[in-house]
Short mmCIF file of C-alpha atoms and ligand atoms in Angstrom, two decimals:
data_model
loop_
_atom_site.label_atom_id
_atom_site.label_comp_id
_atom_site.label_asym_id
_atom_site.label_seq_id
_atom_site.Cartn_x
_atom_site.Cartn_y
_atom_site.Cartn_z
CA UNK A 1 0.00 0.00 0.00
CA UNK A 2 1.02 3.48 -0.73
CA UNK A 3 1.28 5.85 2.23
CA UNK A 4 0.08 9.50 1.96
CA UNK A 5 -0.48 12.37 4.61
CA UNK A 6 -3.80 11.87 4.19
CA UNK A 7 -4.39 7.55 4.51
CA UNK A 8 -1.53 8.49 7.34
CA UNK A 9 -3.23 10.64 9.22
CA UNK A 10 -6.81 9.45 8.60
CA UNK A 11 -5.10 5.83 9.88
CA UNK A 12 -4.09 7.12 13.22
CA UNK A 13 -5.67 7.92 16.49
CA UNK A 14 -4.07 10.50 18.26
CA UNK A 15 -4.87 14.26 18.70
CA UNK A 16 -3.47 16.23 16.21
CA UNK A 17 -0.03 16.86 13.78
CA UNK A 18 1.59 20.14 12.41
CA UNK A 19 2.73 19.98 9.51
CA UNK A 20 4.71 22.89 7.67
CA UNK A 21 7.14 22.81 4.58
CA UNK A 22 10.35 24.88 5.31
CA UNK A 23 11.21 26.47 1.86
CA UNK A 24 14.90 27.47 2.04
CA UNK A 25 16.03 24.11 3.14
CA UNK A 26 13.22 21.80 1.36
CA UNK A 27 12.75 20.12 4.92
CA UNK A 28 9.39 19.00 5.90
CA UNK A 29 8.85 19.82 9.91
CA UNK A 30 5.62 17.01 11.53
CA UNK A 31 4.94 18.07 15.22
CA UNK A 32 2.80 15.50 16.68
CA UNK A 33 0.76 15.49 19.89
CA UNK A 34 -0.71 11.83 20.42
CA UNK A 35 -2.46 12.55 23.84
CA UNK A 36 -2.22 14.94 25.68
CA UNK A 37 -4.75 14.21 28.59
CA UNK A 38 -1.96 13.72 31.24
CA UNK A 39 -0.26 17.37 30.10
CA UNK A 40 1.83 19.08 27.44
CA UNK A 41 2.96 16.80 24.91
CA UNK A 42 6.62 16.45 25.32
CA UNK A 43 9.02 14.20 23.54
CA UNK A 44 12.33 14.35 21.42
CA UNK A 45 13.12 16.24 18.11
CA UNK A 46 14.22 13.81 15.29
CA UNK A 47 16.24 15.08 12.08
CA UNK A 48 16.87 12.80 9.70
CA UNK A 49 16.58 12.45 6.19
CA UNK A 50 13.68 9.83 4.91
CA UNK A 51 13.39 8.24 1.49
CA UNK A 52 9.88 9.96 1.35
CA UNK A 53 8.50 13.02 3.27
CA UNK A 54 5.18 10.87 4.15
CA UNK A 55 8.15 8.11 5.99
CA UNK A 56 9.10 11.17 8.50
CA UNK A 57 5.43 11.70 8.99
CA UNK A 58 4.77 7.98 9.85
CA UNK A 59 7.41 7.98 12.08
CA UNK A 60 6.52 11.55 14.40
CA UNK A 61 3.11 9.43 14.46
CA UNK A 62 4.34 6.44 16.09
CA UNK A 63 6.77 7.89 17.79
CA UNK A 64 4.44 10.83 19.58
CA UNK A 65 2.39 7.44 20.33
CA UNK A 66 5.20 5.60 21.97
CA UNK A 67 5.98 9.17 24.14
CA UNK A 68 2.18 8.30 24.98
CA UNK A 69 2.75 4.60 27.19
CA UNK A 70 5.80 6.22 28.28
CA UNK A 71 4.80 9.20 30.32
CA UNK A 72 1.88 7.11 31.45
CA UNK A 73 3.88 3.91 32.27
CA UNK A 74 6.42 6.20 34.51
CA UNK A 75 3.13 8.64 35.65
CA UNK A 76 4.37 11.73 35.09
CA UNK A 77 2.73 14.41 33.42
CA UNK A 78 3.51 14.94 30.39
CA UNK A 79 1.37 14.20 26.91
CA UNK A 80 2.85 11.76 24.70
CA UNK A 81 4.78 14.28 21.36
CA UNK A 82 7.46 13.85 19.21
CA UNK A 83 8.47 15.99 16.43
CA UNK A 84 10.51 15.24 13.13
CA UNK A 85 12.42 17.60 11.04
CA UNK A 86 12.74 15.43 7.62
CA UNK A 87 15.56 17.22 5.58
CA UNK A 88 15.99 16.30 1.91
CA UNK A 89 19.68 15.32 2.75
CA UNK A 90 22.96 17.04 4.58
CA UNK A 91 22.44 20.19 5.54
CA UNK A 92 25.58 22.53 5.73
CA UNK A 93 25.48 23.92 9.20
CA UNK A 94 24.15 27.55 7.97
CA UNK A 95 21.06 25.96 6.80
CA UNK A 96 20.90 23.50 9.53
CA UNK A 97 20.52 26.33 11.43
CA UNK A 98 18.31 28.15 10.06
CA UNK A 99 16.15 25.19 10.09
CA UNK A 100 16.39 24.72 13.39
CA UNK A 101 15.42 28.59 13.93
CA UNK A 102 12.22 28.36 12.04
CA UNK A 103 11.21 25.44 13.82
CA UNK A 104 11.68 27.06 17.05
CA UNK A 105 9.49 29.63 15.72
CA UNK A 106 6.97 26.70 15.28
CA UNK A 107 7.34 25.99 19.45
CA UNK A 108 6.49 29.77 19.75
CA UNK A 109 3.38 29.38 18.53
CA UNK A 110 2.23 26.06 19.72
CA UNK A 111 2.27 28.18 22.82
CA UNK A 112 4.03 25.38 24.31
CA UNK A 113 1.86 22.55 23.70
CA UNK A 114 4.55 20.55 22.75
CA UNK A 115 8.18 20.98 24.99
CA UNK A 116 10.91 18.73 23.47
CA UNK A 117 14.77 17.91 24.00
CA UNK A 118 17.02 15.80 22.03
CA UNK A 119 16.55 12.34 20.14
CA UNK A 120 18.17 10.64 16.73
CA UNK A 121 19.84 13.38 14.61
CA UNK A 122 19.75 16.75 17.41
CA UNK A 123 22.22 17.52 20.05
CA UNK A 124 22.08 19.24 23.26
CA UNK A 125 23.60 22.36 22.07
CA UNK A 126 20.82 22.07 19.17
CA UNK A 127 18.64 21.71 22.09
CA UNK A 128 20.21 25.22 23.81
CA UNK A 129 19.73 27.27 20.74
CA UNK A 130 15.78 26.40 20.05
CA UNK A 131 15.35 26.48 23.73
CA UNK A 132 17.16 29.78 23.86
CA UNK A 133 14.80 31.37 21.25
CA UNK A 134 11.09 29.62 22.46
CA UNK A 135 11.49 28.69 25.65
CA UNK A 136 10.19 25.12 24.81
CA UNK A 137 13.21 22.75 24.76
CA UNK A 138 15.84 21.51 26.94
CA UNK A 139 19.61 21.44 25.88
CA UNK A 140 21.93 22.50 27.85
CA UNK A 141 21.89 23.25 31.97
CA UNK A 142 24.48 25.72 33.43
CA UNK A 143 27.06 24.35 31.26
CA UNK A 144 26.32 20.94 31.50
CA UNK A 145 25.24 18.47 28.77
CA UNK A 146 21.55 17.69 29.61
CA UNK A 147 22.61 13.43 28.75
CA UNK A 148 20.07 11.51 28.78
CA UNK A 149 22.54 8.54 28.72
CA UNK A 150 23.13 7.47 32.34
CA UNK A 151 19.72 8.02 33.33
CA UNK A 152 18.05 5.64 31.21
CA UNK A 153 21.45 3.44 32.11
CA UNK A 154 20.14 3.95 35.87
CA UNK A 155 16.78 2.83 34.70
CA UNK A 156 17.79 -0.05 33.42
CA UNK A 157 19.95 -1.54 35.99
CA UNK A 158 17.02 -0.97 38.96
CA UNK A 159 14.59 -2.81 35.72
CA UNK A 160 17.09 -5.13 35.81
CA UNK A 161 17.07 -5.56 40.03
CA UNK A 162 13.38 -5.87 39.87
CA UNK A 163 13.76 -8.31 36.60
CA UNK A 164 15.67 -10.71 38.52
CA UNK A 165 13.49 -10.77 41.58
CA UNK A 166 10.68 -12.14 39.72
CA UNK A 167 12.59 -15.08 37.77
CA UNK A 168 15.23 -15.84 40.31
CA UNK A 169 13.88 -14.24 43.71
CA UNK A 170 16.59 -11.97 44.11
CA UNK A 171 18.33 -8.82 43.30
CA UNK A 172 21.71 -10.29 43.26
CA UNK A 173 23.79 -9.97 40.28
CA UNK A 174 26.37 -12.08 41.81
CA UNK A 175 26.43 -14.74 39.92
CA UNK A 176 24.23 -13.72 37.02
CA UNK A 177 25.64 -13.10 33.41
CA UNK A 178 24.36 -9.92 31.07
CA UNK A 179 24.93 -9.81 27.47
CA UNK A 180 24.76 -5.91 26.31
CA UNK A 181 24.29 -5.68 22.92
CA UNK A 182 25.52 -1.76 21.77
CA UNK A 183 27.66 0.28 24.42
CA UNK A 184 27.12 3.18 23.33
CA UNK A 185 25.81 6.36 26.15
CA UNK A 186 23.27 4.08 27.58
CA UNK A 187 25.20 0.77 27.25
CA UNK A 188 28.35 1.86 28.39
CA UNK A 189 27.50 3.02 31.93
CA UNK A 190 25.02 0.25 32.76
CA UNK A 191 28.06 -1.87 31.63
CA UNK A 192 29.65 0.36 34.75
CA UNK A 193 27.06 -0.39 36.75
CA UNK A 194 26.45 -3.90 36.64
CA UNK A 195 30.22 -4.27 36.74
CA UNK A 196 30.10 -2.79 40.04
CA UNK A 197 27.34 -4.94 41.20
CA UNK A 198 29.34 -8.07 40.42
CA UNK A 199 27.16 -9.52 37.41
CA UNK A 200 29.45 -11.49 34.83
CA UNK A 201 29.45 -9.20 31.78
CA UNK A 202 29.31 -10.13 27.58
CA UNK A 203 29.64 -7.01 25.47
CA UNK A 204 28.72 -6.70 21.75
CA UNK A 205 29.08 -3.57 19.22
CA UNK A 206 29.85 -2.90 15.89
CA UNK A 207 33.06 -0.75 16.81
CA UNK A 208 35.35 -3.04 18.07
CA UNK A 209 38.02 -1.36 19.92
CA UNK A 210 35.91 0.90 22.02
CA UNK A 211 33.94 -2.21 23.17
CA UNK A 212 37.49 -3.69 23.46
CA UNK A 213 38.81 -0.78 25.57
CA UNK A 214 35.35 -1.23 27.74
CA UNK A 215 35.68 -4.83 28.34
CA UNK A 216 39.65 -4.69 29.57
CA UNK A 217 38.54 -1.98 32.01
CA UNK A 218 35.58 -3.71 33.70
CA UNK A 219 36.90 -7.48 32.93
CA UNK A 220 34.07 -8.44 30.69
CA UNK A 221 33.88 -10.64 27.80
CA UNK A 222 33.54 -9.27 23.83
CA UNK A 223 31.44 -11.30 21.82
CA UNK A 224 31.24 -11.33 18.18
CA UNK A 225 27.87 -9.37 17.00
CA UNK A 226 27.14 -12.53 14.87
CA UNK A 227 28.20 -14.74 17.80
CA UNK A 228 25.66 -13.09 20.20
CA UNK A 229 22.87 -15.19 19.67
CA UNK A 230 24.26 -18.75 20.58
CA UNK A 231 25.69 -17.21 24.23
CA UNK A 232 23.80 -18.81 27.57
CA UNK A 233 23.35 -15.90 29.66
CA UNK A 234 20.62 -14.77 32.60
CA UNK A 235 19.99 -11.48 30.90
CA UNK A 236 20.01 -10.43 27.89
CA UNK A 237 19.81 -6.19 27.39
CA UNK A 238 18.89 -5.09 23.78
CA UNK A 239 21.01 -1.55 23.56
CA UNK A 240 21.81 -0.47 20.25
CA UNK A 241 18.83 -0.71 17.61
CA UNK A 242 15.21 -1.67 17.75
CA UNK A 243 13.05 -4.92 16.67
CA UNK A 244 16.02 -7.28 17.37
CA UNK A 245 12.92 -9.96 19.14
CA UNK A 246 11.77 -10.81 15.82
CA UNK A 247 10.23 -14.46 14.98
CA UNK A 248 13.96 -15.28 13.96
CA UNK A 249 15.71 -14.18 17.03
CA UNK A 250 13.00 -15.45 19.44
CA UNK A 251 13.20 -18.64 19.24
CA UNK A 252 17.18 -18.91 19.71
CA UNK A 253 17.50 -16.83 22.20
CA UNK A 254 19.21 -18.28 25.31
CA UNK A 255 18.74 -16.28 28.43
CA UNK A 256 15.76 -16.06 30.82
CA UNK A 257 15.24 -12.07 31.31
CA UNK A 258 15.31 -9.40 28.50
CA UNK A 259 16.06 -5.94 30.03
CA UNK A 260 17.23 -3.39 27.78
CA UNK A 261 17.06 0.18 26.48
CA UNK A 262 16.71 -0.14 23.21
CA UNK A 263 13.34 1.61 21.42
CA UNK A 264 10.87 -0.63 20.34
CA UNK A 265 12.52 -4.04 21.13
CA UNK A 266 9.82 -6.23 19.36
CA UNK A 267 9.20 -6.41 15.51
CA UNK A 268 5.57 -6.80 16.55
CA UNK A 269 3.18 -7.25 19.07
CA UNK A 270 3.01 -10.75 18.84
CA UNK A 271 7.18 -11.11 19.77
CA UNK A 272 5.81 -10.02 23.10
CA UNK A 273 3.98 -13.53 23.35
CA UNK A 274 6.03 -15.57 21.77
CA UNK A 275 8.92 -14.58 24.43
CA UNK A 276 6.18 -15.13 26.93
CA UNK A 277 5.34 -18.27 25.43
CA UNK A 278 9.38 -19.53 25.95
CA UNK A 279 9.38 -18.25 29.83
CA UNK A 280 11.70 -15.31 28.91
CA UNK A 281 10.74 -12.41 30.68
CA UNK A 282 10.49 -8.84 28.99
CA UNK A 283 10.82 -5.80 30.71
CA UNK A 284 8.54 -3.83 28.67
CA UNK A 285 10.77 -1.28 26.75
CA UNK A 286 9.33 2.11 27.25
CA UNK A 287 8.85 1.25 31.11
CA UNK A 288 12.60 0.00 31.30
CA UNK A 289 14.01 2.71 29.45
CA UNK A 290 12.44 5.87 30.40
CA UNK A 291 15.07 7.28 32.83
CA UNK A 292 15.93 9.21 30.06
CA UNK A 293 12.13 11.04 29.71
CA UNK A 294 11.84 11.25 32.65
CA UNK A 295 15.29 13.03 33.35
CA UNK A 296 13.90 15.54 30.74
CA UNK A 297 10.29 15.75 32.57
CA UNK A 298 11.95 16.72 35.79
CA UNK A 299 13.51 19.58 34.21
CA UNK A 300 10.72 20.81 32.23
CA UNK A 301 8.63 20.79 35.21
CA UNK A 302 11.24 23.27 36.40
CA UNK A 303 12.76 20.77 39.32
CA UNK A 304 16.81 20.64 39.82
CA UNK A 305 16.88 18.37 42.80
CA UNK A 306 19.26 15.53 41.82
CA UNK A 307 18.35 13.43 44.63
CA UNK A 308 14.75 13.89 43.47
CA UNK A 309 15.85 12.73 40.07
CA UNK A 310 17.45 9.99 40.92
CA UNK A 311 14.37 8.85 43.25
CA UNK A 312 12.17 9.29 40.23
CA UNK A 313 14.31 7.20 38.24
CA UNK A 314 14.39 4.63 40.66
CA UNK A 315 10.90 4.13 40.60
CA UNK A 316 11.22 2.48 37.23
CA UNK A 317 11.56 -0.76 39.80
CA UNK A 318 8.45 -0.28 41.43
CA UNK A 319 6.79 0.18 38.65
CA UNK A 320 7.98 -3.33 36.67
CA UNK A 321 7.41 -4.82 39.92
CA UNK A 322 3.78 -3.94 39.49
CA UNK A 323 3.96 -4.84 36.10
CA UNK A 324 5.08 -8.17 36.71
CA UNK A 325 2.93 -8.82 39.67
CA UNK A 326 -0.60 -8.26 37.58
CA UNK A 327 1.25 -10.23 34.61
CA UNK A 328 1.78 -13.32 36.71
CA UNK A 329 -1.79 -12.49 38.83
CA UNK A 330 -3.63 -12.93 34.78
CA UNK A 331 -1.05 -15.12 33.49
CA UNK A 332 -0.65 -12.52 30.53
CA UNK A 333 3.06 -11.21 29.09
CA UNK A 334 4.19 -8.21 30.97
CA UNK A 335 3.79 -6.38 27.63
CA UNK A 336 0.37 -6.57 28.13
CA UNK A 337 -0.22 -5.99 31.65
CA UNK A 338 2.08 -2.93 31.10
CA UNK A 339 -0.45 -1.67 28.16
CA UNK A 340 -3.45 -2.31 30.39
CA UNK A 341 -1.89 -0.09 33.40
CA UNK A 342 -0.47 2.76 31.15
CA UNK A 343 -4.24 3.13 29.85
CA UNK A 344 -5.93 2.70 32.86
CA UNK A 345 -3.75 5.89 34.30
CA UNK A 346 -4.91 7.75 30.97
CA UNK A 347 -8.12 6.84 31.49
CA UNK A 348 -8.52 8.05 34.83
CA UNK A 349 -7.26 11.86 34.09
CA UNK A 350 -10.21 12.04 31.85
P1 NAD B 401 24.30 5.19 20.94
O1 NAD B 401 24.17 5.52 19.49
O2 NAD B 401 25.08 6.08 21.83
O3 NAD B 401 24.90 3.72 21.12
C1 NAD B 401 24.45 2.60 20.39
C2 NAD B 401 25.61 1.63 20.28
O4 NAD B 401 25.12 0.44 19.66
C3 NAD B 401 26.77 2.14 19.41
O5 NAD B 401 27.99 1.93 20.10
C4 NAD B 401 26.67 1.29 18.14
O6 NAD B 401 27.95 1.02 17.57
C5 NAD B 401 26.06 0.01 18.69
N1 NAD B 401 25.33 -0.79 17.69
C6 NAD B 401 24.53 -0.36 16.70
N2 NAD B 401 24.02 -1.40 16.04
C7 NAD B 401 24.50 -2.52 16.65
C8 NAD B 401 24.33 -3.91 16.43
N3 NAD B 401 23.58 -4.39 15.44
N4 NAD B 401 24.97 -4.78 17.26
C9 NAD B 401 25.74 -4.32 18.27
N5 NAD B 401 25.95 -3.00 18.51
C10 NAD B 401 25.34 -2.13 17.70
O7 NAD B 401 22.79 5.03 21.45
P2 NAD B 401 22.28 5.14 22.96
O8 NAD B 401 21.93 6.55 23.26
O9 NAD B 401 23.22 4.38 23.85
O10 NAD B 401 20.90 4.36 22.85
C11 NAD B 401 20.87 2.94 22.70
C12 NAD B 401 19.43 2.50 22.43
O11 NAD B 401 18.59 2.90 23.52
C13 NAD B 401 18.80 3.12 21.18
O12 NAD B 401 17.91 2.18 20.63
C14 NAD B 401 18.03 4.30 21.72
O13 NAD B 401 16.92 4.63 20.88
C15 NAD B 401 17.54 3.75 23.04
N6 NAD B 401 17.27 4.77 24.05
C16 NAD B 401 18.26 5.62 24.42
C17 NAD B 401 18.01 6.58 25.39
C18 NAD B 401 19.09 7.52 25.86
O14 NAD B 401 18.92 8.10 26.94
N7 NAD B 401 20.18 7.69 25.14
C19 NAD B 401 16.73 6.67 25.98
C20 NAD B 401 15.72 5.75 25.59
C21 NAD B 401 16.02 4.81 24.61
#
């Protein structure tokens, strides 16, 4: 089937998109708000070039939807947004610029509606400049990189604590063996982390002397990318790319927990059961990895208290604990008892 704006937008359910061509640099700019019923839609701005304009629409749409389940999975209140700034191709930094300008000029007048920060393509200093000129975006704090990174990493590693409790009734890493697949700024410090806690670490990525000069520092195993898939481990944690549980990778996989940051783990839906299905449990993806968000929520809601951060963070645990508990209470996947609880809390702001 051939996508256009219109079957696009017609085909989805959320609240509403902006759409606006940006002349001098041919760039189409798709702001989307998916739901906004907890608060301002807030979410990350994508630039990236697309084969076709209606492919950077598609993906603001699914993405704003995904920002959706993860302000409600963490409960903070935000709507679910993202926006995408589809360029034609490279952009000399002049017209990047410029780009980025007019888009900020877009924030102005969504009156801030929709508050963003960075994501695939943007940087914080990106970040600082549209924030700088609308008030709507968060780059830079009093010098300091606003990273994402070892927030989500933080995320991951209490997802991970309350992962284990559930298949092996304890926190313990001692003893337990992670595979990380990608260390890049989320993989590398949960790599720290779990080092720290004593877990027996496997690391994979493409570039093989930084995961080299990881490895030798925290005494952990590389493994080939390709060699990944036949390696007995406890947990496995999906870092680097999405849709890597797939009806080809689910059936060989050989651990009994997947805990990871990666975006959209699952090629569908259905991957979800199928790893339920095998006894493998998933920690949800946009409950395990939304340190990050919610990093970005505590400073758009104008808080700087680290210790507050951190706490918020922390909660991830709690919350997969829940998760888990109704999962195994209705003998459904935890994908599914995380869906049910993310719209139960949007249904109740109503
Ligand atoms: P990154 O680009 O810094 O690091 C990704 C790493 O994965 C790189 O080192 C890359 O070489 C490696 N990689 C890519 N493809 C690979 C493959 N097939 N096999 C092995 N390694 C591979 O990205 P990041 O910020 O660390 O994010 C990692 C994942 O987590 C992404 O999917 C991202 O969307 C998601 N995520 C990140 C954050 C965040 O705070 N940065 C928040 C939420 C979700």
């Amino acid at each position: 089937m051939t996508e256009s704006f219109e079957s696009t937008i017609r085909a989805w359910h959320g609240e509403s998109v902006v759409v606006s061509f940006d002349e001098p640099t041919g760039s189409w700019i798709f702001i989307a708000l998916h739901d906004t019923r907890l608060g301002p839609a807030s979410g990350g701005t994508r630039l990236k070039s697309y084969p076709r304009p209606v492919d950077g629409l598609i993906d603001a749409l699914r993405l704003a939807e995904g920002m959706t389940y993860k302000w409600a999975g963490v409960q903070m209140p935000f709507g679910g947004g993202k926006a995408v700034l589809a360029i034609p191709g490279p952009l000399e930094a002049h017209a990047r610029a410029g780009l980025l300008d007019r888009y900020a000029a877009r924030l102005i007048s969504l009156r801030g509606a929709f508050q963003t920060g960075v994501d695939l393509g943007t940087t914080p200093e990106d970040m600082d400049r549209i924030g700088a000129l609308s008030g709507h975006a968060v780059g830079i704090i009093k010098g300091h990189r606003a990273d994402p990174g070892p927030y989500t990493a933080l995320g991951v590693f209490v997802g991970m604590r309350a992962s284990l409790v559930e298949r092996f009734g304890s926190d313990d890493f001692q003893g337990r063996s992670v595979l990380i697949q990608g260390v890049g700024d989320v993989g590398r410090p949960l790599a720290e982390m779990l080092a720290e806690a004593g877990a027996e670490l496997f690391l994979t990525d493409l570039e093989p002397s930084a995961v080299q000069a990881l490895a030798d520092r925290l005494g952990a195993t590389v493994v080939d990318v390709d060699d990944m898939w036949n390696l007995e481990v406890d947990i496995y944690s999906p870092c680097a790319i999405g849709a890597t549980l797939n009806p080809d990778t689910v059936p060989r996989l050989r651990c009994k927990i997947v805990a990871g940051s990666a975006n959209n783990q699952l090629l569908s839906p259905a991957d979800a059961e199928a790893l339920h299905a095998r006894r493998i449990l998933y920690a949800p993806d946009y409950v395990i990895n939304a340190g990050g968000a919610i990093a970005f929520g505590h400073i758009h809601l104008g808080e700087r208290d680290t210790d507050r951060l951190h706490e918020r963070v922390r909660a991830i645990e709690g919350s997969l604990r829940a998760i888990y508990e109704e999962a195994g209470a209705s003998n459904e996947s935890p994908m599914l008892a995380a869906n049910g609880r993310a719209r139960r809390f949007l249904e109740a702001s109503d």
